[in-house]
mmCIF file of C-alpha atoms in Angstrom:
data_model
loop_
_atom_site.group_PDB
_atom_site.id
_atom_site.type_symbol
_atom_site.label_atom_id
_atom_site.label_comp_id
_atom_site.label_asym_id
_atom_site.label_seq_id
_atom_site.Cartn_x
_atom_site.Cartn_y
_atom_site.Cartn_z
ATOM 1 C CA MET A 1 -33.178 11.299 12.901
ATOM 2 C CA GLN A 2 -30.352 12.400 15.528
ATOM 3 C CA ASN A 3 -27.174 13.236 14.582
ATOM 4 C CA LEU A 4 -28.099 11.266 11.072
ATOM 5 C CA ARG A 5 -26.633 13.520 8.680
ATOM 6 C CA GLU A 6 -23.088 12.057 10.526
ATOM 7 C CA GLU A 7 -23.511 9.250 9.122
ATOM 8 C CA GLU A 8 -23.150 11.714 5.579
ATOM 9 C CA GLU A 9 -20.660 13.029 5.784
ATOM 10 C CA ASP A 10 -18.023 12.817 3.353
ATOM 11 C CA CYS A 11 -14.455 11.445 4.573
ATOM 12 C CA ARG A 12 -13.323 12.864 2.084
ATOM 13 C CA CYS A 13 -9.510 11.211 1.809
ATOM 14 C CA SER A 14 -6.263 14.267 2.434
ATOM 15 C CA SER A 15 -3.617 14.869 0.037
ATOM 16 C CA GLY A 16 -0.968 12.920 1.533
ATOM 17 C CA SER A 17 0.783 16.347 1.671
ATOM 18 C CA ASP A 18 1.708 14.468 5.569
ATOM 19 C CA ILE A 19 3.983 11.869 4.912
ATOM 20 C CA VAL A 20 6.756 10.654 4.274
ATOM 21 C CA PRO A 21 8.461 7.892 3.158
ATOM 22 C CA PHE A 22 9.610 5.782 5.365
ATOM 23 C CA TYR A 23 11.855 2.233 4.953
ATOM 24 C CA HIS A 24 13.048 0.070 7.019
ATOM 25 C CA SER A 25 15.511 -2.500 6.831
ATOM 26 C CA GLY A 26 15.468 -6.494 7.980
ATOM 27 C CA SER A 27 15.821 -10.153 7.047
ATOM 28 C CA ILE A 28 13.464 -10.945 4.389
ATOM 29 C CA HIS A 29 10.803 -13.666 5.228
ATOM 30 C CA SER A 30 9.278 -16.682 3.432
ATOM 31 C CA CYS A 31 5.477 -16.307 3.677
ATOM 32 C CA PRO A 32 3.804 -20.251 3.884
ATOM 33 C CA SER A 33 0.954 -20.439 1.341
ATOM 34 C CA ILE A 34 -2.817 -18.975 2.437
ATOM 35 C CA ASP A 35 -3.997 -22.732 1.403
ATOM 36 C CA SER A 36 -2.857 -24.918 4.527
ATOM 37 C CA ASP A 37 -3.508 -25.297 7.200
ATOM 38 C CA TYR A 38 -5.164 -21.445 8.776
ATOM 39 C CA ALA A 39 -7.491 -22.642 11.312
ATOM 40 C CA ASP A 40 -3.793 -23.480 12.945
ATOM 41 C CA ARG A 41 -1.990 -20.247 12.178
ATOM 42 C CA SER A 42 -4.595 -17.740 13.654
ATOM 43 C CA ASN A 43 -1.297 -17.391 16.901
ATOM 44 C CA THR A 44 1.270 -17.140 14.679
ATOM 45 C CA SER A 45 3.716 -14.781 15.766
ATOM 46 C CA SER A 46 4.803 -12.426 12.816
ATOM 47 C CA SER A 47 8.237 -10.456 11.626
ATOM 48 C CA LEU A 48 9.420 -7.340 11.018
ATOM 49 C CA THR A 49 10.773 -7.667 7.887
ATOM 50 C CA SER A 50 11.553 -6.575 4.376
ATOM 51 C CA PRO A 51 14.586 -4.360 3.115
ATOM 52 C CA TYR A 52 13.655 -1.321 1.182
ATOM 53 C CA THR A 53 10.074 -1.592 1.904
ATOM 54 C CA PRO A 54 7.426 1.613 1.149
ATOM 55 C CA TYR A 55 6.521 1.996 4.270
ATOM 56 C CA ARG A 56 4.812 5.865 4.905
ATOM 57 C CA ARG A 57 4.392 7.692 8.577
ATOM 58 C CA TYR A 58 2.520 11.157 9.045
ATOM 59 C CA SER A 59 6.025 13.924 10.155
ATOM 60 C CA SER A 60 3.829 14.816 12.561
ATOM 61 C CA MET A 61 2.979 12.444 14.772
ATOM 62 C CA THR A 62 3.537 12.588 18.387
ATOM 63 C CA LEU A 63 1.554 10.328 19.865
ATOM 64 C CA SER A 64 2.018 7.423 18.362
ATOM 65 C CA GLU A 65 3.571 4.846 21.616
ATOM 66 C CA TYR A 66 1.840 5.663 24.603
ATOM 67 C CA ASP A 67 1.125 4.267 28.657
ATOM 68 C CA ASN A 68 -2.077 4.868 29.457
ATOM 69 C CA ASP A 69 -1.753 3.412 33.332
ATOM 70 C CA GLY A 70 -0.030 0.267 32.253
ATOM 71 C CA PHE A 71 -1.844 0.365 28.992
ATOM 72 C CA LYS A 72 1.110 -0.259 26.278
ATOM 73 C CA VAL A 73 0.383 0.956 22.476
ATOM 74 C CA ALA A 74 2.518 1.746 19.380
ATOM 75 C CA LEU A 75 1.628 2.245 16.373
ATOM 76 C CA HIS A 76 3.911 -0.495 14.470
ATOM 77 C CA ASN A 77 3.257 -0.279 10.599
ATOM 78 C CA LYS A 78 0.906 0.890 7.648
ATOM 79 C CA VAL A 79 -0.237 -0.743 5.173
ATOM 80 C CA GLY A 80 -1.209 0.471 1.988
ATOM 81 C CA LYS A 81 -0.625 3.826 0.731
ATOM 82 C CA ARG A 82 -4.315 5.826 -1.855
ATOM 83 C CA GLY A 83 -4.339 4.457 -5.734
ATOM 84 C CA SER A 84 -5.167 2.329 -7.910
ATOM 85 C CA SER A 85 -2.910 0.476 -8.835
ATOM 86 C CA ASN A 86 -1.036 -2.980 -6.843
ATOM 87 C CA GLY A 87 -1.656 -2.040 -3.468
ATOM 88 C CA CYS A 88 -3.221 0.497 -3.410
ATOM 89 C CA LEU A 89 -6.740 1.452 -1.915
ATOM 90 C CA GLN A 90 -8.898 3.680 -2.122
ATOM 91 C CA ASN A 91 -11.797 3.327 1.051
ATOM 92 C CA ALA A 92 -11.083 -0.519 3.028
ATOM 93 C CA THR A 93 -14.600 -0.933 4.281
ATOM 94 C CA GLY A 94 -13.288 -4.794 5.861
ATOM 95 C CA VAL A 95 -10.162 -6.304 7.381
ATOM 96 C CA VAL A 96 -9.165 -9.704 8.402
ATOM 97 C CA HIS A 97 -5.974 -11.217 10.035
ATOM 98 C CA MET A 98 -5.312 -14.631 8.355
ATOM 99 C CA TYR A 99 -1.882 -15.925 9.831
ATOM 100 C CA SER A 100 1.257 -14.827 11.322
ATOM 101 C CA GLY A 101 -0.101 -11.252 10.659
ATOM 102 C CA THR A 102 -1.007 -12.050 7.084
ATOM 103 C CA VAL A 103 -4.192 -9.843 6.431
ATOM 104 C CA LEU A 104 -7.233 -9.500 4.033
ATOM 105 C CA VAL A 105 -8.309 -6.508 2.879
ATOM 106 C CA SER A 106 -12.010 -5.386 1.254
ATOM 107 C CA ASP A 107 -12.352 -2.166 -0.590
ATOM 108 C CA MET A 108 -14.956 -1.362 -1.251
ATOM 109 C CA ILE A 109 -14.483 1.830 -4.100
ATOM 110 C CA LEU A 110 -12.063 -0.823 -5.978
ATOM 111 C CA SER A 111 -14.472 -3.298 -6.005
ATOM 112 C CA ARG A 112 -11.555 -6.121 -5.146
ATOM 113 C CA ILE A 113 -9.832 -7.823 -2.061
ATOM 114 C CA THR A 114 -6.047 -7.428 -1.622
ATOM 115 C CA LEU A 115 -3.496 -9.812 0.565
ATOM 116 C CA PHE A 116 -0.909 -7.844 2.113
ATOM 117 C CA ALA A 117 1.602 -9.871 3.889
ATOM 118 C CA GLU A 118 3.096 -9.210 6.959
ATOM 119 C CA ASN A 119 5.475 -7.096 6.166
ATOM 120 C CA GLY A 120 3.155 -4.766 5.523
ATOM 121 C CA ARG A 121 3.584 -4.953 1.186
ATOM 122 C CA PHE A 122 1.338 -6.069 -0.868
ATOM 123 C CA ARG A 123 0.740 -9.610 -2.343
ATOM 124 C CA ASN A 124 -1.986 -9.740 -4.717
ATOM 125 C CA GLN A 125 -4.415 -9.492 -5.239
ATOM 126 C CA PHE A 126 -7.824 -10.497 -7.585
ATOM 127 C CA SER A 127 -10.990 -8.120 -8.398
ATOM 128 C CA THR A 128 -14.477 -8.841 -7.402
ATOM 129 C CA GLY A 129 -16.433 -7.535 -9.886
ATOM 130 C CA GLN A 130 -16.932 -4.044 -11.796
ATOM 131 C CA SER A 131 -18.536 -1.400 -9.069
ATOM 132 C CA ASN A 132 -20.616 -3.974 -7.138
ATOM 133 C CA GLU A 133 -19.233 -2.804 -3.625
ATOM 134 C CA PRO A 134 -17.498 -5.325 -1.582
ATOM 135 C CA TRP A 135 -17.965 -4.196 1.795
ATOM 136 C CA ASP A 136 -16.755 -6.871 3.986
ATOM 137 C CA CYS A 137 -14.728 -9.931 4.540
ATOM 138 C CA ASP A 138 -14.039 -13.184 6.868
ATOM 139 C CA ILE A 139 -12.079 -16.562 5.917
ATOM 140 C CA MET A 140 -13.335 -19.784 6.819
ATOM 141 C CA LYS A 141 -10.317 -23.040 7.476
ATOM 142 C CA ASN A 142 -10.136 -23.748 4.932
ATOM 143 C CA GLY A 143 -9.570 -21.250 3.220
ATOM 144 C CA THR A 144 -12.808 -19.840 1.000
ATOM 145 C CA ILE A 145 -12.830 -15.787 1.127
ATOM 146 C CA ILE A 146 -16.675 -14.300 2.150
ATOM 147 C CA CYS A 147 -17.071 -10.872 1.029
ATOM 148 C CA THR A 148 -20.691 -9.336 1.396
ATOM 149 C CA ILE A 149 -21.474 -7.528 -2.224
ATOM 150 C CA GLY A 150 -23.520 -4.925 -1.863
ATOM 151 C CA GLN A 151 -24.372 -3.612 -5.620
ATOM 152 C CA GLU A 152 -25.165 -7.337 -6.567
ATOM 153 C CA HIS A 153 -27.254 -7.696 -2.646
ATOM 154 C CA CYS A 154 -25.112 -10.860 -1.314
ATOM 155 C CA ILE A 155 -22.195 -13.276 -0.213
ATOM 156 C CA ALA A 156 -19.892 -14.479 -2.674
ATOM 157 C CA LEU A 157 -17.766 -17.116 -1.633
ATOM 158 C CA TYR A 158 -13.340 -16.829 -3.346
ATOM 159 C CA SER A 159 -10.644 -18.778 -3.628
ATOM 160 C CA VAL A 160 -8.013 -17.953 -1.953
ATOM 161 C CA ASP A 161 -6.906 -17.254 -4.809
ATOM 162 C CA GLY A 162 -10.076 -15.277 -6.857
ATOM 163 C CA TYR A 163 -12.274 -17.658 -7.991
ATOM 164 C CA LEU A 164 -15.418 -16.818 -7.220
ATOM 165 C CA LYS A 165 -17.263 -20.406 -6.190
ATOM 166 C CA ARG A 166 -20.240 -19.454 -5.718
ATOM 167 C CA LYS A 167 -22.761 -15.981 -4.817
ATOM 168 C CA ILE A 168 -25.524 -16.504 -1.904
ATOM 169 C CA GLY A 169 -28.506 -14.472 -0.242
ATOM 170 C CA GLY A 170 -29.496 -12.328 -3.436
ATOM 171 C CA ASP A 171 -33.153 -13.386 -2.599
ATOM 172 C CA ILE A 172 -33.229 -12.320 0.227
ATOM 173 C CA LEU A 173 -30.438 -9.721 0.976
ATOM 174 C CA VAL A 174 -30.491 -5.724 0.079
ATOM 175 C CA GLN A 175 -27.824 -3.832 1.597
ATOM 176 C CA PRO A 176 -25.592 -6.834 3.249
ATOM 177 C CA ARG A 177 -22.541 -4.436 5.412
ATOM 178 C CA GLY A 178 -20.769 -6.830 8.238
ATOM 179 C CA ILE A 179 -19.648 -10.619 7.759
ATOM 180 C CA SER A 180 -18.545 -12.968 9.802
ATOM 181 C CA LYS A 181 -18.070 -16.387 10.366
ATOM 182 C CA PHE A 182 -20.368 -18.180 12.927
ATOM 183 C CA ASN A 183 -19.310 -21.695 12.193
ATOM 184 C CA GLU A 184 -18.188 -24.239 9.398
ATOM 185 C CA ASN A 185 -21.785 -24.170 8.086
ATOM 186 C CA SER A 186 -22.946 -21.061 8.262
ATOM 187 C CA VAL A 187 -22.435 -16.768 8.194
ATOM 188 C CA ILE A 188 -23.869 -13.419 9.953
ATOM 189 C CA VAL A 189 -24.840 -10.775 8.241
ATOM 190 C CA THR A 190 -26.144 -7.154 8.701
ATOM 191 C CA ASP A 191 -27.846 -6.216 6.341
ATOM 192 C CA THR A 192 -28.633 -1.423 6.714
ATOM 193 C CA SER A 193 -31.337 -1.867 4.879
ATOM 194 C CA LEU A 194 -33.352 -4.940 5.306
ATOM 195 C CA ASN A 195 -32.702 -3.395 9.354
ATOM 196 C CA ASP A 196 -32.660 -7.025 10.226
ATOM 197 C CA VAL A 197 -28.598 -9.103 11.219
ATOM 198 C CA LEU A 198 -29.427 -12.332 9.067
ATOM 199 C CA MET A 199 -27.386 -16.570 9.290
ATOM 200 C CA PHE A 200 -27.288 -18.672 6.598
ATOM 201 C CA ASP A 201 -25.876 -21.774 5.340
ATOM 202 C CA PHE A 202 -23.603 -21.983 2.742
ATOM 203 C CA ASN A 203 -26.113 -23.485 0.464
ATOM 204 C CA GLY A 204 -28.036 -20.028 0.857
ATOM 205 C CA ASN A 205 -30.669 -21.227 2.988
ATOM 206 C CA LEU A 206 -32.386 -18.359 6.391
ATOM 207 C CA LEU A 207 -31.535 -20.091 9.049
ATOM 208 C CA ARG A 208 -32.648 -17.088 11.013
ATOM 209 C CA SER A 209 -33.233 -13.485 11.399
ATOM 210 C CA PHE A 210 -32.360 -11.735 14.720
ATOM 211 C CA SER A 211 -35.730 -9.413 14.492
ATOM 212 C CA ASP A 212 -37.953 -12.344 13.902
ATOM 213 C CA GLU A 213 -36.177 -13.771 16.936
ATOM 214 C CA ASN A 214 -36.660 -10.858 19.186
ATOM 215 C CA ILE A 215 -39.603 -8.276 18.416
ATOM 216 C CA ASN A 216 -39.333 -5.713 20.585
ATOM 217 C CA LEU A 217 -35.867 -5.198 19.087
ATOM 218 C CA LYS A 218 -35.600 -2.397 16.117
ATOM 219 C CA PHE A 219 -32.293 -2.546 14.551
ATOM 220 C CA ASN A 220 -31.190 0.894 13.205
ATOM 221 C CA GLN A 221 -27.811 0.181 9.802
ATOM 222 C CA PRO A 222 -26.392 -2.721 11.634
ATOM 223 C CA ARG A 223 -22.263 -2.352 10.413
ATOM 224 C CA TYR A 224 -20.612 -5.033 11.726
ATOM 225 C CA VAL A 225 -20.805 -8.293 13.263
ATOM 226 C CA THR A 226 -17.662 -10.916 15.131
ATOM 227 C CA CYS A 227 -18.623 -14.364 16.915
ATOM 228 C CA THR A 228 -16.675 -15.285 19.713
ATOM 229 C CA THR A 229 -14.865 -18.820 19.875
ATOM 230 C CA ASN A 230 -15.773 -19.399 23.547
ATOM 231 C CA ASP A 231 -17.721 -22.362 24.239
ATOM 232 C CA GLN A 232 -20.569 -19.840 24.858
ATOM 233 C CA GLY A 233 -20.685 -18.026 21.232
ATOM 234 C CA MET A 234 -21.266 -15.672 21.831
ATOM 235 C CA ILE A 235 -23.246 -12.645 18.517
ATOM 236 C CA LEU A 236 -21.582 -9.450 18.772
ATOM 237 C CA VAL A 237 -23.382 -6.311 16.614
ATOM 238 C CA SER A 238 -22.207 -2.663 15.934
ATOM 239 C CA ASP A 239 -26.315 -1.005 15.561
ATOM 240 C CA SER A 240 -25.010 2.146 14.138
ATOM 241 C CA GLY A 241 -28.078 3.881 14.227
ATOM 242 C CA ASN A 242 -28.787 3.437 17.762
ATOM 243 C CA HIS A 243 -25.355 3.978 19.185
ATOM 244 C CA CYS A 244 -25.075 0.993 20.734
ATOM 245 C CA ILE A 245 -23.876 -2.759 20.881
ATOM 246 C CA HIS A 246 -26.158 -5.970 20.832
ATOM 247 C CA ILE A 247 -24.706 -9.273 22.561
ATOM 248 C CA PHE A 248 -26.621 -12.205 21.387
ATOM 249 C CA THR A 249 -26.691 -16.375 21.931
ATOM 250 C CA LYS A 250 -25.369 -18.171 19.607
ATOM 251 C CA GLU A 251 -29.272 -18.649 19.339
ATOM 252 C CA GLY A 252 -29.726 -15.394 18.140
ATOM 253 C CA LYS A 253 -31.824 -14.030 22.001
ATOM 254 C CA LEU A 254 -30.936 -10.843 22.781
ATOM 255 C CA LEU A 255 -28.990 -10.659 25.844
ATOM 256 C CA THR A 256 -27.267 -7.189 25.865
ATOM 257 C CA THR A 257 -26.753 -3.837 25.177
ATOM 258 C CA PHE A 258 -24.839 -0.796 25.553
ATOM 259 C CA GLY A 259 -23.704 2.258 24.256
ATOM 260 C CA GLY A 260 -25.578 5.681 23.563
ATOM 261 C CA TYR A 261 -25.301 8.166 21.560
ATOM 262 C CA GLY A 262 -22.412 10.432 22.659
ATOM 263 C CA ARG A 263 -19.007 11.910 23.491
ATOM 264 C CA GLU A 264 -18.349 10.381 26.791
ATOM 265 C CA ASN A 265 -17.036 6.908 27.880
ATOM 266 C CA GLY A 266 -18.774 4.591 26.704
ATOM 267 C CA ASP A 267 -21.257 6.519 24.323
ATOM 268 C CA PHE A 268 -20.545 5.498 20.236
ATOM 269 C CA ARG A 269 -21.406 8.111 17.493
ATOM 270 C CA PHE A 270 -22.056 5.366 14.969
ATOM 271 C CA PRO A 271 -20.516 2.678 15.945
ATOM 272 C CA TYR A 272 -18.597 -0.030 12.871
ATOM 273 C CA GLY A 273 -15.811 -2.165 13.616
ATOM 274 C CA ILE A 274 -15.733 -4.537 15.898
ATOM 275 C CA VAL A 275 -13.949 -8.005 17.427
ATOM 276 C CA CYS A 276 -12.946 -9.218 20.894
ATOM 277 C CA ASP A 277 -9.927 -10.913 21.899
ATOM 278 C CA LYS A 278 -8.903 -14.449 23.404
ATOM 279 C CA GLU A 279 -10.091 -12.055 27.258
ATOM 280 C CA GLU A 280 -13.648 -12.129 25.654
ATOM 281 C CA ASN A 281 -12.519 -8.732 25.581
ATOM 282 C CA ILE A 282 -14.521 -6.302 23.438
ATOM 283 C CA TYR A 283 -12.752 -4.218 20.997
ATOM 284 C CA VAL A 284 -15.485 -1.341 19.303
ATOM 285 C CA ALA A 285 -14.956 1.685 16.880
ATOM 286 C CA ASP A 286 -16.210 4.412 17.058
ATOM 287 C CA HIS A 287 -16.309 6.149 14.503
ATOM 288 C CA TYR A 288 -17.754 10.349 14.378
ATOM 289 C CA ASN A 289 -15.347 10.067 17.502
ATOM 290 C CA ASN A 290 -12.628 9.136 16.168
ATOM 291 C CA ARG A 291 -11.297 6.409 18.817
ATOM 292 C CA VAL A 292 -11.531 2.427 19.787
ATOM 293 C CA SER A 293 -13.116 1.780 23.006
ATOM 294 C CA MET A 294 -12.109 -0.846 25.408
ATOM 295 C CA PHE A 295 -14.829 -2.756 26.376
ATOM 296 C CA THR A 296 -15.610 -5.923 28.614
ATOM 297 C CA SER A 297 -17.433 -9.156 27.833
ATOM 298 C CA SER A 298 -20.343 -7.373 29.156
ATOM 299 C CA GLY A 299 -20.538 -4.086 27.749
ATOM 300 C CA THR A 300 -18.242 -2.162 30.758
ATOM 301 C CA PHE A 301 -16.011 0.497 29.505
ATOM 302 C CA LEU A 302 -12.132 0.189 30.090
ATOM 303 C CA ARG A 303 -10.598 2.565 28.099
ATOM 304 C CA HIS A 304 -9.568 4.572 24.971
ATOM 305 C CA VAL A 305 -7.551 2.457 22.674
ATOM 306 C CA ILE A 306 -6.846 4.822 20.392
ATOM 307 C CA THR A 307 -7.295 8.339 20.168
ATOM 308 C CA PRO A 308 -7.963 11.248 17.942
ATOM 309 C CA GLU A 309 -4.300 12.022 19.303
ATOM 310 C CA MET A 310 -2.580 9.941 17.385
ATOM 311 C CA ARG A 311 -4.614 10.996 14.627
ATOM 312 C CA LEU A 312 -7.243 8.281 14.042
ATOM 313 C CA LYS A 313 -10.137 9.502 11.819
ATOM 314 C CA ARG A 314 -13.060 7.920 10.647
ATOM 315 C CA PRO A 315 -12.136 4.153 11.796
ATOM 316 C CA GLN A 316 -13.604 0.982 9.845
ATOM 317 C CA SER A 317 -13.438 -2.854 10.239
ATOM 318 C CA LEU A 318 -10.862 -3.867 13.095
ATOM 319 C CA SER A 319 -9.459 -7.409 13.655
ATOM 320 C CA LEU A 320 -7.563 -9.003 15.547
ATOM 321 C CA CYS A 321 -4.464 -10.610 15.764
ATOM 322 C CA ASN A 322 -3.728 -12.695 19.820
ATOM 323 C CA LEU A 323 -0.424 -12.838 20.805
ATOM 324 C CA MET A 324 1.646 -14.604 23.460
ATOM 325 C CA THR A 325 2.793 -11.260 24.940
ATOM 326 C CA HIS A 326 0.811 -8.451 22.706
ATOM 327 C CA ASN A 327 -2.195 -8.727 20.548
ATOM 328 C CA ILE A 328 -2.128 -6.624 17.298
ATOM 329 C CA LEU A 329 -5.386 -4.872 16.652
ATOM 330 C CA TYR A 330 -6.000 -3.357 12.777
ATOM 331 C CA VAL A 331 -7.939 -0.984 12.159
ATOM 332 C CA THR A 332 -9.068 0.383 8.798
ATOM 333 C CA HIS A 333 -9.065 4.602 9.194
ATOM 334 C CA GLY A 334 -10.683 6.879 7.513
ATOM 335 C CA LEU A 335 -8.280 10.045 7.104
ATOM 336 C CA TYR A 336 -6.524 8.086 3.807
ATOM 337 C CA TYR A 337 -8.530 5.679 3.696
ATOM 338 C CA ALA A 338 -5.822 4.018 2.269
ATOM 339 C CA CYS A 339 -4.516 3.355 4.626
ATOM 340 C CA LEU A 340 -4.628 0.324 6.971
ATOM 341 C CA PHE A 341 -2.998 0.408 10.659
ATOM 342 C CA LEU A 342 -1.492 -2.222 13.120
ATOM 343 C CA TYR A 343 -1.690 -1.018 16.583
ATOM 344 C CA PRO A 344 1.036 -3.560 19.137
ATOM 345 C CA PHE A 345 -0.588 -3.586 22.873
ATOM 346 C CA THR A 346 -0.555 -5.306 25.865
ATOM 347 C CA TYR A 347 -1.700 -4.121 28.982
ATOM 348 C CA SER A 348 0.220 -5.460 32.445
ATOM 349 C CA SER A 349 -3.266 -6.356 34.081
ATOM 350 C CA VAL A 350 -3.104 -9.310 33.163
ATOM 351 C CA SER A 351 0.142 -9.939 33.609
ATOM 352 C CA LEU A 352 1.374 -9.937 30.173
ATOM 353 C CA GLY A 353 5.201 -8.877 30.965
ATOM 354 C CA PRO A 354 6.987 -6.013 28.945
ATOM 355 C CA LEU A 355 5.408 -5.102 25.285
ATOM 356 C CA ARG A 356 7.105 -6.774 23.032
ATOM 357 C CA PHE A 357 7.704 -5.452 19.428
ATOM 358 C CA ALA A 358 9.166 -2.939 17.323
ATOM 359 C CA VAL A 359 7.336 1.361 17.129
ATOM 360 C CA LEU A 360 7.888 1.834 13.131
ATOM 361 C CA PHE A 361 6.722 5.162 12.645
ATOM 362 C CA VAL A 362 7.422 7.542 15.855
#
């Protein structure tokens, strides 16, 4: 019961009175079809584009860029605004980078999935059903979008234009939350009601229960999950109610656990989104500590990437674009649930060179 009241806090959106319009002028770049060769485009560098595109910034934000011991972070862009019309968001619970800065965002309240182009402009969206609460999403190499549907207790598979292919897991899942592709034949999903992490194939067959594989492990509201792409194929789960991160082998066996309740470095208060970079560093959205923290592949704390001083509040989902000279971290953020934040960052410790990006919001 430790601090479970925090999980029930109403993360109300502000009226947005401190947001002012900002327009960036630049050249328009075409965005290639998302139906083709997604797998080969995930590391393609994106451009900052589009004349008179309505970006938004906090007029009072003073720490949109900082350099901490060679680790440089800057606010790159904000995507979306609060509302229900096209391109607006209410509660962005899932985000996944596709290619060249193009992202998919699942909105639990609006029950839809929205596609934003590299310049932050709305491109397309589709409904997942009336008030069925799509929580998290991912995309397969063949372009299939996979999404957890809370009110229908299942995983839905869509084409990129929103055509529903099928639903799976409805006979097992209760409150599916985070989702990640494991390979091209299977998917991993967390369930906060079952307090379990489950693997399914795309015919809906249950392949593995992580609780069954680890009988001494007791999940407490496992929230998000991600899978590494290295040879080891590790699986990482944010166990929110236990305030920790679990790392599993690709066979589902627990390797290590790190974290614990608190506010100090390396602690969590309900970890949410989790993602890894190509150097196998781990990034965690520390929901009620209002920060995103960085760890080694074994769980050793390195630094806080984004902090409350940068006006971050209630971070939820994370995604990452790995580029040659820097990374771009996508964060869905709860101060204005309508906003999706992009933080380009680099760190000199791995000799990635100088920071090479435009800072649109200062």
